[in-house]
PDB file of C-alpha atoms in Angstrom:
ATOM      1  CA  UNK A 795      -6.418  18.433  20.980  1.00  0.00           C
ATOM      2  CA  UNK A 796      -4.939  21.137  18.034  1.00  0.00           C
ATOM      3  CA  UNK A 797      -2.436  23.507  18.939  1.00  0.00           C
ATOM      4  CA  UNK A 798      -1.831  26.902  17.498  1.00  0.00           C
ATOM      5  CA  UNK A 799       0.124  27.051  14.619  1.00  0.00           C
ATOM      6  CA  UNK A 800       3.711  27.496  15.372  1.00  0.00           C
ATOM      7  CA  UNK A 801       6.002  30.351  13.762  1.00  0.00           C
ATOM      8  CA  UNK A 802       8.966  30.400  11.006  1.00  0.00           C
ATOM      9  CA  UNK A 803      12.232  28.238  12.417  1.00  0.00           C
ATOM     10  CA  UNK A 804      14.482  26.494  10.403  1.00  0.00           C
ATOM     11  CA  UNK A 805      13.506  22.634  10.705  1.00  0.00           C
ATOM     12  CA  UNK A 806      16.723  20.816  12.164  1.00  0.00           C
ATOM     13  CA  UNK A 807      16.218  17.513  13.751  1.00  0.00           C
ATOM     14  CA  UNK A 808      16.772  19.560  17.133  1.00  0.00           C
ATOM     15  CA  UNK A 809      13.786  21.589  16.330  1.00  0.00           C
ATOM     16  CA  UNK A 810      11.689  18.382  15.133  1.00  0.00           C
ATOM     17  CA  UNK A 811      12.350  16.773  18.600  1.00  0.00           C
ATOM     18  CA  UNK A 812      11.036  20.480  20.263  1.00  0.00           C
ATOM     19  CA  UNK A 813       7.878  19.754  18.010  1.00  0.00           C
ATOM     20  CA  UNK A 814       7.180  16.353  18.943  1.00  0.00           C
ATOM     21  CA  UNK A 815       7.545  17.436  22.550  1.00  0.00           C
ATOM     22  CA  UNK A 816       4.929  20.211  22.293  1.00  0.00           C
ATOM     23  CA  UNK A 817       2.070  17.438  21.109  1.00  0.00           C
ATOM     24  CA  UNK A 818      -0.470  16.826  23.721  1.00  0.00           C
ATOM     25  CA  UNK A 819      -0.323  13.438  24.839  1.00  0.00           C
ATOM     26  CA  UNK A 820      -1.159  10.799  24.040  1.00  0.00           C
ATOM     27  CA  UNK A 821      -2.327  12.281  20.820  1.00  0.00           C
ATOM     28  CA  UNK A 822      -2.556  15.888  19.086  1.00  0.00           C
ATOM     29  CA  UNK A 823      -1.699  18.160  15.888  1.00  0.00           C
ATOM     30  CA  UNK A 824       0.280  21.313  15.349  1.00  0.00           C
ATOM     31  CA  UNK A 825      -0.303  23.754  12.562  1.00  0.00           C
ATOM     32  CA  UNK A 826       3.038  24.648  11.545  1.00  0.00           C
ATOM     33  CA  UNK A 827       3.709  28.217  10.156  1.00  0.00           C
ATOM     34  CA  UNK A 828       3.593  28.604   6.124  1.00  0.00           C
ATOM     35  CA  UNK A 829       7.220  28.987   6.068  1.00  0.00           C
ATOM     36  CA  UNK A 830       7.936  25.629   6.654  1.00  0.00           C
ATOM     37  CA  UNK A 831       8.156  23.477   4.066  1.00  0.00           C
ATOM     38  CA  UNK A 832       5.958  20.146   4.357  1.00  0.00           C
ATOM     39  CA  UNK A 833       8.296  18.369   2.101  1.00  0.00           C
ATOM     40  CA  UNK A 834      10.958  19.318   4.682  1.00  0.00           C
ATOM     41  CA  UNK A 835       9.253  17.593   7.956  1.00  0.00           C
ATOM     42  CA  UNK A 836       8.276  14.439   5.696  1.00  0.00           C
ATOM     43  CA  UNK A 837      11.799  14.052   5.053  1.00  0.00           C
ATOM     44  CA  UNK A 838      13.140  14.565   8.627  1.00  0.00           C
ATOM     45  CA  UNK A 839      10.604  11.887  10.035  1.00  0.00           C
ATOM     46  CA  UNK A 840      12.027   9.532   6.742  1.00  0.00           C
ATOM     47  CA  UNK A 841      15.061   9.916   8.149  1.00  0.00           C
ATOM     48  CA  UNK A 842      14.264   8.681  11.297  1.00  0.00           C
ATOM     49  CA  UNK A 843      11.432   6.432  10.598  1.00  0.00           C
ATOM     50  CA  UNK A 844      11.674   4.997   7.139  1.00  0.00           C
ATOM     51  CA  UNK A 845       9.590   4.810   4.565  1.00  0.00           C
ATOM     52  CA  UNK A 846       5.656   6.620   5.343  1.00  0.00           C
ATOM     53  CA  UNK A 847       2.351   5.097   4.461  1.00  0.00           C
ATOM     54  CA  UNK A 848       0.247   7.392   2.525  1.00  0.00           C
ATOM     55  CA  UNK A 849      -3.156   8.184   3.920  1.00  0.00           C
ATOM     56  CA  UNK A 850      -4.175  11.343   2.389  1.00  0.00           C
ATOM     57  CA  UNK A 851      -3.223  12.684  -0.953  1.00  0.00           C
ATOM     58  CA  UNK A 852      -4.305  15.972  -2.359  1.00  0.00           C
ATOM     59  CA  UNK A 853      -7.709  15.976  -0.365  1.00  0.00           C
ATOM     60  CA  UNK A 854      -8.059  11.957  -1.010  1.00  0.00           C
ATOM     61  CA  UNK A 855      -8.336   9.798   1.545  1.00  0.00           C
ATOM     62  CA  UNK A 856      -6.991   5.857   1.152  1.00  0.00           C
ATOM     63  CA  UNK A 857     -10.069   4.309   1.373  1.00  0.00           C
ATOM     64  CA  UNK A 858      -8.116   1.057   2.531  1.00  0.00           C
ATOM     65  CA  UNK A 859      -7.172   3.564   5.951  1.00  0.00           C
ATOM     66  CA  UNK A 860      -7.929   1.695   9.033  1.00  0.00           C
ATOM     67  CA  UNK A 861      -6.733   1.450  12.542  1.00  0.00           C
ATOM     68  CA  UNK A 862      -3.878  -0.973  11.813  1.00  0.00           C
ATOM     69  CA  UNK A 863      -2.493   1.881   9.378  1.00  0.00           C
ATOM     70  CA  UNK A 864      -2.965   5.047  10.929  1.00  0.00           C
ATOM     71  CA  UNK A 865      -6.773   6.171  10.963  1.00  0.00           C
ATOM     72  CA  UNK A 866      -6.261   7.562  14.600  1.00  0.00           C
ATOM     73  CA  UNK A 867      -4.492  10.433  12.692  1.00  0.00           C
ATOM     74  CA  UNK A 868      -7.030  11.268  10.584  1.00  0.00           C
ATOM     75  CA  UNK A 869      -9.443  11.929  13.315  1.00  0.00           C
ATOM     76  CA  UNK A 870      -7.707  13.759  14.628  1.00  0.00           C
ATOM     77  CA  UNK A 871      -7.490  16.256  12.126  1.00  0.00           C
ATOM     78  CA  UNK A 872     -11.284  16.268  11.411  1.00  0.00           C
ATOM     79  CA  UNK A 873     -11.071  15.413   8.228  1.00  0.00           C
ATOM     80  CA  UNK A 874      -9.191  18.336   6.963  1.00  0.00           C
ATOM     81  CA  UNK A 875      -5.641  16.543   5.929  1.00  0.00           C
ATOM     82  CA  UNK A 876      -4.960  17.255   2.670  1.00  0.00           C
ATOM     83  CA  UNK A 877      -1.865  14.837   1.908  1.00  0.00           C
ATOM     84  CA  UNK A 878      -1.002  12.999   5.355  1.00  0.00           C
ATOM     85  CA  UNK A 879       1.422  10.188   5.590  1.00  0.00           C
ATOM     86  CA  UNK A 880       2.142   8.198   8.846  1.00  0.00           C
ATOM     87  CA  UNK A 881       4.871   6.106  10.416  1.00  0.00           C
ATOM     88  CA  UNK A 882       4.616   3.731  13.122  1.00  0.00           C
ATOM     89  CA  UNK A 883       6.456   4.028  16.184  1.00  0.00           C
ATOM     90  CA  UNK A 884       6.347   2.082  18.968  1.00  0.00           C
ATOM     91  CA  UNK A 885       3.010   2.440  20.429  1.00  0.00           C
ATOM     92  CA  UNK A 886       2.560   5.528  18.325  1.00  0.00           C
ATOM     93  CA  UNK A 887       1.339   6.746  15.326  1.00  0.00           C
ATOM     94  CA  UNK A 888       3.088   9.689  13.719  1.00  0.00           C
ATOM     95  CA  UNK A 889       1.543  11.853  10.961  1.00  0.00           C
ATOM     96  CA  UNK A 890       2.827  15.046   8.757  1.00  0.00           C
ATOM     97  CA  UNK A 891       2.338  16.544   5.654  1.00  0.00           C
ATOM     98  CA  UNK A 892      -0.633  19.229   5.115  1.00  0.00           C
ATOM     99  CA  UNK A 893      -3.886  20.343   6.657  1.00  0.00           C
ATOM    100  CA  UNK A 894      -6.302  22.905   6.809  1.00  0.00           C
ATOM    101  CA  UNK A 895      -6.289  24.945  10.168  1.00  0.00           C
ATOM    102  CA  UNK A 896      -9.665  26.338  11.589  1.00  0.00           C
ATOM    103  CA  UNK A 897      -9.819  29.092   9.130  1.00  0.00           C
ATOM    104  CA  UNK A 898      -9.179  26.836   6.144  1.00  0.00           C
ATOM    105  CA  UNK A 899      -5.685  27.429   5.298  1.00  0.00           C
ATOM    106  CA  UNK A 900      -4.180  24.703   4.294  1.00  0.00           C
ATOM    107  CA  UNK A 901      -0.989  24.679   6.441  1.00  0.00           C
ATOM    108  CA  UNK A 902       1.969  22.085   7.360  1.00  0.00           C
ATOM    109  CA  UNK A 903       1.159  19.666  10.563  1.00  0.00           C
ATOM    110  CA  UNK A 904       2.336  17.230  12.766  1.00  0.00           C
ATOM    111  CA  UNK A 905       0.025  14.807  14.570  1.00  0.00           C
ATOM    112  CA  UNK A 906       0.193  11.771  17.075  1.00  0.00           C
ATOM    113  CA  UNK A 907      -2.158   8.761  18.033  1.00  0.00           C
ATOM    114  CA  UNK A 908      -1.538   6.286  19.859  1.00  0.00           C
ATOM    115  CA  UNK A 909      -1.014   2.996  17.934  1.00  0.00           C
ATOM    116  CA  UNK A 910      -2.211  -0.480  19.166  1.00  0.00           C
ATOM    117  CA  UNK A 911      -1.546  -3.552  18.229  1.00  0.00           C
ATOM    118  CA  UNK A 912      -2.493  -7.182  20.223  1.00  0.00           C
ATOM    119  CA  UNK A 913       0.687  -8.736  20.200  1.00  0.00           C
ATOM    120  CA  UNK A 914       0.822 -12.585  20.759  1.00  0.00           C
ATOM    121  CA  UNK A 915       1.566 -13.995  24.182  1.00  0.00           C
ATOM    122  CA  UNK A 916       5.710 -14.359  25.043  1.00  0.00           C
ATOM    123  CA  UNK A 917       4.914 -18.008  25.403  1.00  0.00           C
ATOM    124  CA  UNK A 918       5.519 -19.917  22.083  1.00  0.00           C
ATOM    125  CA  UNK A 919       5.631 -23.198  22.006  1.00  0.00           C
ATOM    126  CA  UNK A 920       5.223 -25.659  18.782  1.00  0.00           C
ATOM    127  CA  UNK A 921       7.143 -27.019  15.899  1.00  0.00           C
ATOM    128  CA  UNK A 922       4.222 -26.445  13.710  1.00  0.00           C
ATOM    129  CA  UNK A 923       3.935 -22.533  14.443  1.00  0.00           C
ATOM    130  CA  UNK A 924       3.991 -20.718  11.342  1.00  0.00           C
ATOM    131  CA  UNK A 925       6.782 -17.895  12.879  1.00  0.00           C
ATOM    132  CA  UNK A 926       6.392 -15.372   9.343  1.00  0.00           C
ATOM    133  CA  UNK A 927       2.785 -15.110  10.007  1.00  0.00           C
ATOM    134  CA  UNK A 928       3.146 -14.672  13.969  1.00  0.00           C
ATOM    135  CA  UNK A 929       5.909 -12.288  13.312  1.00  0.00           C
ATOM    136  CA  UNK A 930       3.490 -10.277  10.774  1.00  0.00           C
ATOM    137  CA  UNK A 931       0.700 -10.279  13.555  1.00  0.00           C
ATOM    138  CA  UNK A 932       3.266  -9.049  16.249  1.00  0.00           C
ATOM    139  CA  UNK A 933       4.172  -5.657  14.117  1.00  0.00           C
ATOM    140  CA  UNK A 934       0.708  -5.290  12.828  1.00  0.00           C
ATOM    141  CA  UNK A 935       2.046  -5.434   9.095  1.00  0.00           C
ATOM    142  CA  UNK A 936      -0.615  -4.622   6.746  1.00  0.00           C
ATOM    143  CA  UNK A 937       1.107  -3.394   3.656  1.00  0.00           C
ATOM    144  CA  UNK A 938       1.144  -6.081   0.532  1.00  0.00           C
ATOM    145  CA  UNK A 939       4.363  -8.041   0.221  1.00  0.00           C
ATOM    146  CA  UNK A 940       7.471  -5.464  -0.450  1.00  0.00           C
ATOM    147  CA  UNK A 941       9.435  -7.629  -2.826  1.00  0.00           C
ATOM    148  CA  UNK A 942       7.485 -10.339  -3.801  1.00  0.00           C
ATOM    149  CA  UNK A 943       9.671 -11.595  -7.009  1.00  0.00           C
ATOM    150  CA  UNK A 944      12.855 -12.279  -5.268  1.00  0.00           C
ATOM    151  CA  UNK A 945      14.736 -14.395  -7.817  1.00  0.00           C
ATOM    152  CA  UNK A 946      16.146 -16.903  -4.910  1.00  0.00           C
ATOM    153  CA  UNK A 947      17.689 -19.331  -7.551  1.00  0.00           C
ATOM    154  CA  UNK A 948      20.162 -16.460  -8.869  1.00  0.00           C
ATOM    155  CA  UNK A 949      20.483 -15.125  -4.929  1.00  0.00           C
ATOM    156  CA  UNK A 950      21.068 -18.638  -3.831  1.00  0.00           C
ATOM    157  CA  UNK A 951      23.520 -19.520  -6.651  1.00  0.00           C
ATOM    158  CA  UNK A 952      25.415 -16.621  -5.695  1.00  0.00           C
ATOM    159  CA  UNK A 953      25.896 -17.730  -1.878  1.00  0.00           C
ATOM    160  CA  UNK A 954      25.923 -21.196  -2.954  1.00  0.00           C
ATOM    161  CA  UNK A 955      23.568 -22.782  -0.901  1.00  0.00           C
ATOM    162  CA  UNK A 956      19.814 -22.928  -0.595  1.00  0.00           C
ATOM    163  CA  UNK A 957      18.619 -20.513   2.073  1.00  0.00           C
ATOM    164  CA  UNK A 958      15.498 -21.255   4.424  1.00  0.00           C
ATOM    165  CA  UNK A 959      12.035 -20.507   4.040  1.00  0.00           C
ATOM    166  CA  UNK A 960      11.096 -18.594   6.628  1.00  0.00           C
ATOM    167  CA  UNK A 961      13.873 -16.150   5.444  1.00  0.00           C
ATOM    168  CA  UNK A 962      12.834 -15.933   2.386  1.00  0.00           C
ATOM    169  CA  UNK A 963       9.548 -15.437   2.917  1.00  0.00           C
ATOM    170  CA  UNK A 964      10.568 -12.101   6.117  1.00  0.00           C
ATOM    171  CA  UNK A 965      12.289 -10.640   2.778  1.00  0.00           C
ATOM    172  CA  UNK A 966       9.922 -11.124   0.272  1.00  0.00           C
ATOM    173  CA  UNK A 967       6.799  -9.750   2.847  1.00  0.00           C
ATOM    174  CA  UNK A 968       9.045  -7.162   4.918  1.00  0.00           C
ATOM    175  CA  UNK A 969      11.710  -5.794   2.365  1.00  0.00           C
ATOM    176  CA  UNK A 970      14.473  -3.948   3.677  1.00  0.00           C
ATOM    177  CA  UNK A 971      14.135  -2.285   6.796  1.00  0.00           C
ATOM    178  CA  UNK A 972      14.414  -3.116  10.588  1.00  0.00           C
ATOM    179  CA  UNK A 973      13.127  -4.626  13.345  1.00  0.00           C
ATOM    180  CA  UNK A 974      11.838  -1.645  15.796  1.00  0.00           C
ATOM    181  CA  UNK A 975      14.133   0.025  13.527  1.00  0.00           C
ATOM    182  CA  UNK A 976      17.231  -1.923  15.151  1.00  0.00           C
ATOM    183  CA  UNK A 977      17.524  -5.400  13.917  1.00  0.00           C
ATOM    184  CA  UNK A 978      18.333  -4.871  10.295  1.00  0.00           C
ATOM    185  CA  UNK A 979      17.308  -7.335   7.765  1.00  0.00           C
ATOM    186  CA  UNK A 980      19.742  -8.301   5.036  1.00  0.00           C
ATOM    187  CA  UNK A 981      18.424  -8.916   1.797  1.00  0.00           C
ATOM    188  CA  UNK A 982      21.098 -10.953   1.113  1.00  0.00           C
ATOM    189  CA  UNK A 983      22.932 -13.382   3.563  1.00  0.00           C
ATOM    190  CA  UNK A 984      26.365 -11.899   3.893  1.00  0.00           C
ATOM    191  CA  UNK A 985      29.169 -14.407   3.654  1.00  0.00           C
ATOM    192  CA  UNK A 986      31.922 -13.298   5.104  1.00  0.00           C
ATOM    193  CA  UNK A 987      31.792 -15.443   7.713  1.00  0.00           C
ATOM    194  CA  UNK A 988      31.190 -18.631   5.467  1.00  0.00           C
ATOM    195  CA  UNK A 989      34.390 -20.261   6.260  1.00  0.00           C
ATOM    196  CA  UNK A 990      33.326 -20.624   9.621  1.00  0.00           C
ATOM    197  CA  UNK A 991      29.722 -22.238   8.879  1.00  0.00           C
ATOM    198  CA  UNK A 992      28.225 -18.872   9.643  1.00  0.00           C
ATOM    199  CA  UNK A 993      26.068 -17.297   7.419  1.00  0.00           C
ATOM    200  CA  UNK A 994      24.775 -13.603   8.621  1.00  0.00           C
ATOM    201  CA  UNK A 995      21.281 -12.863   8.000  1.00  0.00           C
ATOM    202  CA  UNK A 996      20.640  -9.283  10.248  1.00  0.00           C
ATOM    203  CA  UNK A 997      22.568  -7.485  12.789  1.00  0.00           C
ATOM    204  CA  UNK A 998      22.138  -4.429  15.028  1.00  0.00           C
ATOM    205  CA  UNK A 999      23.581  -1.262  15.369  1.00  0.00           C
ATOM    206  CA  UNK A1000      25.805  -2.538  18.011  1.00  0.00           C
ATOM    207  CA  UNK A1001      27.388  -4.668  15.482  1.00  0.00           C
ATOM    208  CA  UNK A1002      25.932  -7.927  16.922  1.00  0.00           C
ATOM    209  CA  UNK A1003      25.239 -10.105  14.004  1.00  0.00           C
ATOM    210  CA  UNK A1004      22.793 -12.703  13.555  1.00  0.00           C
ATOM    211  CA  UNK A1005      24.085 -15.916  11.724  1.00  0.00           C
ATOM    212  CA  UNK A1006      22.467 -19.117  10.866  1.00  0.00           C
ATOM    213  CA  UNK A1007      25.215 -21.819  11.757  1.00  0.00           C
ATOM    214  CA  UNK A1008      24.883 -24.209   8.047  1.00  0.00           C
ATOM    215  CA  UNK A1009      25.950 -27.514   9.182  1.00  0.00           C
ATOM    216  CA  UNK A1010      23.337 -29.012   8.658  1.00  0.00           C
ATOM    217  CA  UNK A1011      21.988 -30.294   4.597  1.00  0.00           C
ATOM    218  CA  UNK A1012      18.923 -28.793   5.296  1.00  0.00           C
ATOM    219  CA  UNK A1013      18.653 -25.253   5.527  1.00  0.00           C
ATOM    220  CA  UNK A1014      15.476 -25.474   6.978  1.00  0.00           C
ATOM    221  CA  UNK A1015      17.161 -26.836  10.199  1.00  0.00           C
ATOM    222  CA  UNK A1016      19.851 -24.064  10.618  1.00  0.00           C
ATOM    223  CA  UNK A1017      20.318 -22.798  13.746  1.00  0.00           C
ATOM    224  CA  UNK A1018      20.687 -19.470  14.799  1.00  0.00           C
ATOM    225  CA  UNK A1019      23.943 -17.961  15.730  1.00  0.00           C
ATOM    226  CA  UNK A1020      24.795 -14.864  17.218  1.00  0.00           C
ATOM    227  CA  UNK A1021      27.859 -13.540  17.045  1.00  0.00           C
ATOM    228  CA  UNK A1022      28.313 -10.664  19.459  1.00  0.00           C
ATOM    229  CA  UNK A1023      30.094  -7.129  18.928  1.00  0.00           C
ATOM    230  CA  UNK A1024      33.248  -8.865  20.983  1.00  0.00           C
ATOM    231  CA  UNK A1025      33.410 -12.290  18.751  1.00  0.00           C
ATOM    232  CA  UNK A1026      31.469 -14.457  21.342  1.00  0.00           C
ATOM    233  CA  UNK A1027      29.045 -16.762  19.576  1.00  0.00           C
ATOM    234  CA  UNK A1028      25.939 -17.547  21.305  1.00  0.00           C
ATOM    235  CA  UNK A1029      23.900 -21.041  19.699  1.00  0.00           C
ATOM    236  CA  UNK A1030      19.819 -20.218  19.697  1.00  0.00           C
ATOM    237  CA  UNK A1031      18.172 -23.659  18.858  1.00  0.00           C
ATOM    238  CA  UNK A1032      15.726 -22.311  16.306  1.00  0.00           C
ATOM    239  CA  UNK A1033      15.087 -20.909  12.990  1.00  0.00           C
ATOM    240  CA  UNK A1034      15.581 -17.147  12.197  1.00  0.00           C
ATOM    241  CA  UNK A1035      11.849 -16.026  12.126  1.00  0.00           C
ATOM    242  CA  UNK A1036      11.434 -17.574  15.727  1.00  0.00           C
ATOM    243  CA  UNK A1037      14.518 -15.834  17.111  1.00  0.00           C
ATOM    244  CA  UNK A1038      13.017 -11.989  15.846  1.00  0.00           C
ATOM    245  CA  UNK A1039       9.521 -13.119  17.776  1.00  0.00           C
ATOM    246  CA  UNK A1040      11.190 -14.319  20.631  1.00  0.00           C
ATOM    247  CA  UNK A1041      13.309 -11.317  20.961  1.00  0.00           C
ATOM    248  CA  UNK A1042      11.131  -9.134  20.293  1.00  0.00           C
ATOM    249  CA  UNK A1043       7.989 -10.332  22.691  1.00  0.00           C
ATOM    250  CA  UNK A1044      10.027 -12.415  25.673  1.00  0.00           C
ATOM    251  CA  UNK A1045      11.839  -9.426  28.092  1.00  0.00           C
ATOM    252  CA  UNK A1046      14.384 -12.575  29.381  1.00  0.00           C
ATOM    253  CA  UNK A1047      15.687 -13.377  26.149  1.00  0.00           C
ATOM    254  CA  UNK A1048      19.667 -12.279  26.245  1.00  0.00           C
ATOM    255  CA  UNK A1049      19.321 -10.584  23.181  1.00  0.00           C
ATOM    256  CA  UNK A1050      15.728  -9.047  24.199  1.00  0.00           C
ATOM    257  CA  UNK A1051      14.354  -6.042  22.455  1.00  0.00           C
ATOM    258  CA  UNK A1052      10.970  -6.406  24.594  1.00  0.00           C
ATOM    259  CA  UNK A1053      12.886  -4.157  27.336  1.00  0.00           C
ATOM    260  CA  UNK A1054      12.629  -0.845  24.875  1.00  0.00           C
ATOM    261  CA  UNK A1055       8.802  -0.974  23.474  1.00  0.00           C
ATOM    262  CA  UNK A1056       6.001  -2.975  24.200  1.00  0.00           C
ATOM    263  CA  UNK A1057       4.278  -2.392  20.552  1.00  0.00           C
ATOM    264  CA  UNK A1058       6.314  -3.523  18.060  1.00  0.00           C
ATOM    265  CA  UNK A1059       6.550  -2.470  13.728  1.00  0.00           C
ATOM    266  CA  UNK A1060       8.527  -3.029  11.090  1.00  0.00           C
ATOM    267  CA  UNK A1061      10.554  -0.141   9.824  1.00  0.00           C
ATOM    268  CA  UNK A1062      10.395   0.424   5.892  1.00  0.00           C
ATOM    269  CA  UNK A1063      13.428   1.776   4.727  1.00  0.00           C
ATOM    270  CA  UNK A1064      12.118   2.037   0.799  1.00  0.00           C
ATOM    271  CA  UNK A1065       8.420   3.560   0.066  1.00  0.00           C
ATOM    272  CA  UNK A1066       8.655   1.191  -2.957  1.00  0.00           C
ATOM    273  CA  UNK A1067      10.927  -1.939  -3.989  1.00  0.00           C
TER     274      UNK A1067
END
């Protein structure tokens, strides 16, 4: 469903939330008035949202568009978007940039699909399970690896250890960004915990942070470690790409983030590494 275009009002977050609201669920568009800058609401929703996928630019559709990247949108407008880009939320799809209204004025707009992805089953079971590639099927990742030439040898030299796989490879296909825009990826292991046999790879806004515990020769083997906002740790028998599925799909986890969304994504926090 499109709604009339709305009239001139100075774009605060405040104002972006009254926008959102005024969408027609589960999906519509707005045509904003001409007095507010596009480059403006792209912006606001990057600060919230991360980094956008580009659908349309200057009348040209990605031809590599699809439902796993936004398409919904584009429907939605009828063809008309004239540079579009999208961020995943949740179960949503969220669109802005340019369109032309009814009369073929090419105006700013905000649009909303919904967004599915078929995540996995909570059960996981399996020493073999490949946990990158189930945690790249669980946030419907399509976008080519972000940082693909991570020089581990000079990262790992500079920790001084070797750091596992399955890390390596969450950085080098996921960048940096979050979790359902929560659990924070470091690009980096911090190691200020190191003395302890802690070595952080993420944490959380509420200053949990998620260790491997480096005991063991093989890094491969680490355990995960979480040390809570309050300085309990809490020992997770598995590697670091099992913990984010299992956290993210399993609502009885203790660290659980299956209780806030039930479609999950990966939020970008650079368009380009």
């Amino acid at each position: 469903m499109e709604c009339a275009f709305l009239s001139c009002m100075e774009l605060t977050h405040s104002a972006l939330n009254d926008l959102l609201a005024r969408l027609t669920e589960p999906s519509g568009s707005l045509h904003l008035s001409l007095d507010i800058d596009p480059h403006t609401l792209v912006e606001r929703l990057a600060d919230r949202h991360g980094a956008p996928r580009i659908l349309v630019l200057d009348g040209f559709t990605d031809p590599t568009v699809d439902e796993s990247c936004g398409v919904a949108l584009l429907t939605l407008l009828e063809g008309r978007g004239v540079t579009i880009r999208a961020w995943a939320y949740g179960g949503q799809w969220i669109g802005a940039g340019t369109a032309r209204d009814a009369q073929g004025i090419i105006r700013p707009v905000l649009v909303t699909a919904p967004r599915r992805i078929q995540a996995p089953p909570a059960g996981m079971t399996g020493q073999d399970e490949n946990w990158v590639e189930r945690l790249i099927g669980i946030t419907g990742w399509t976008s080519p690896p972000r940082r693909p030439n991570v020089d581990w040898a000079q990262v790992e030299a500079g920790v001084g250890t070797r750091l596992p796989s399955d890390y390596k490879r969450m950085v080098e296909t996921f960048g940096e960004g979050a979790f359902d825009a929560y659990l924070n990826l470091n690009q980096e292991p911090w190691t200020h915990l190191k003395e302890d046999g802690l070595l952080i790879w993420a944490g959380t806004e509420h200053e949990n942070l998620y260790c491997w515990q480096t005991n063991d020769g093989d890094a491969d083997r680490w355990p995960v470690t979480v040390q809570t906002f309050d300085g309990e740790l809490v020992p997770f028998d598995c590697p670091a790409a099992e913990f984010v599925c299992r956290i993210l799909l399993d609502p009885h986890h203790p660290f659980t983030m299956a209780h806030y969304f039930d479609t999950h994504w990966f939020m970008n926090y650079r368009e380009n590494e």
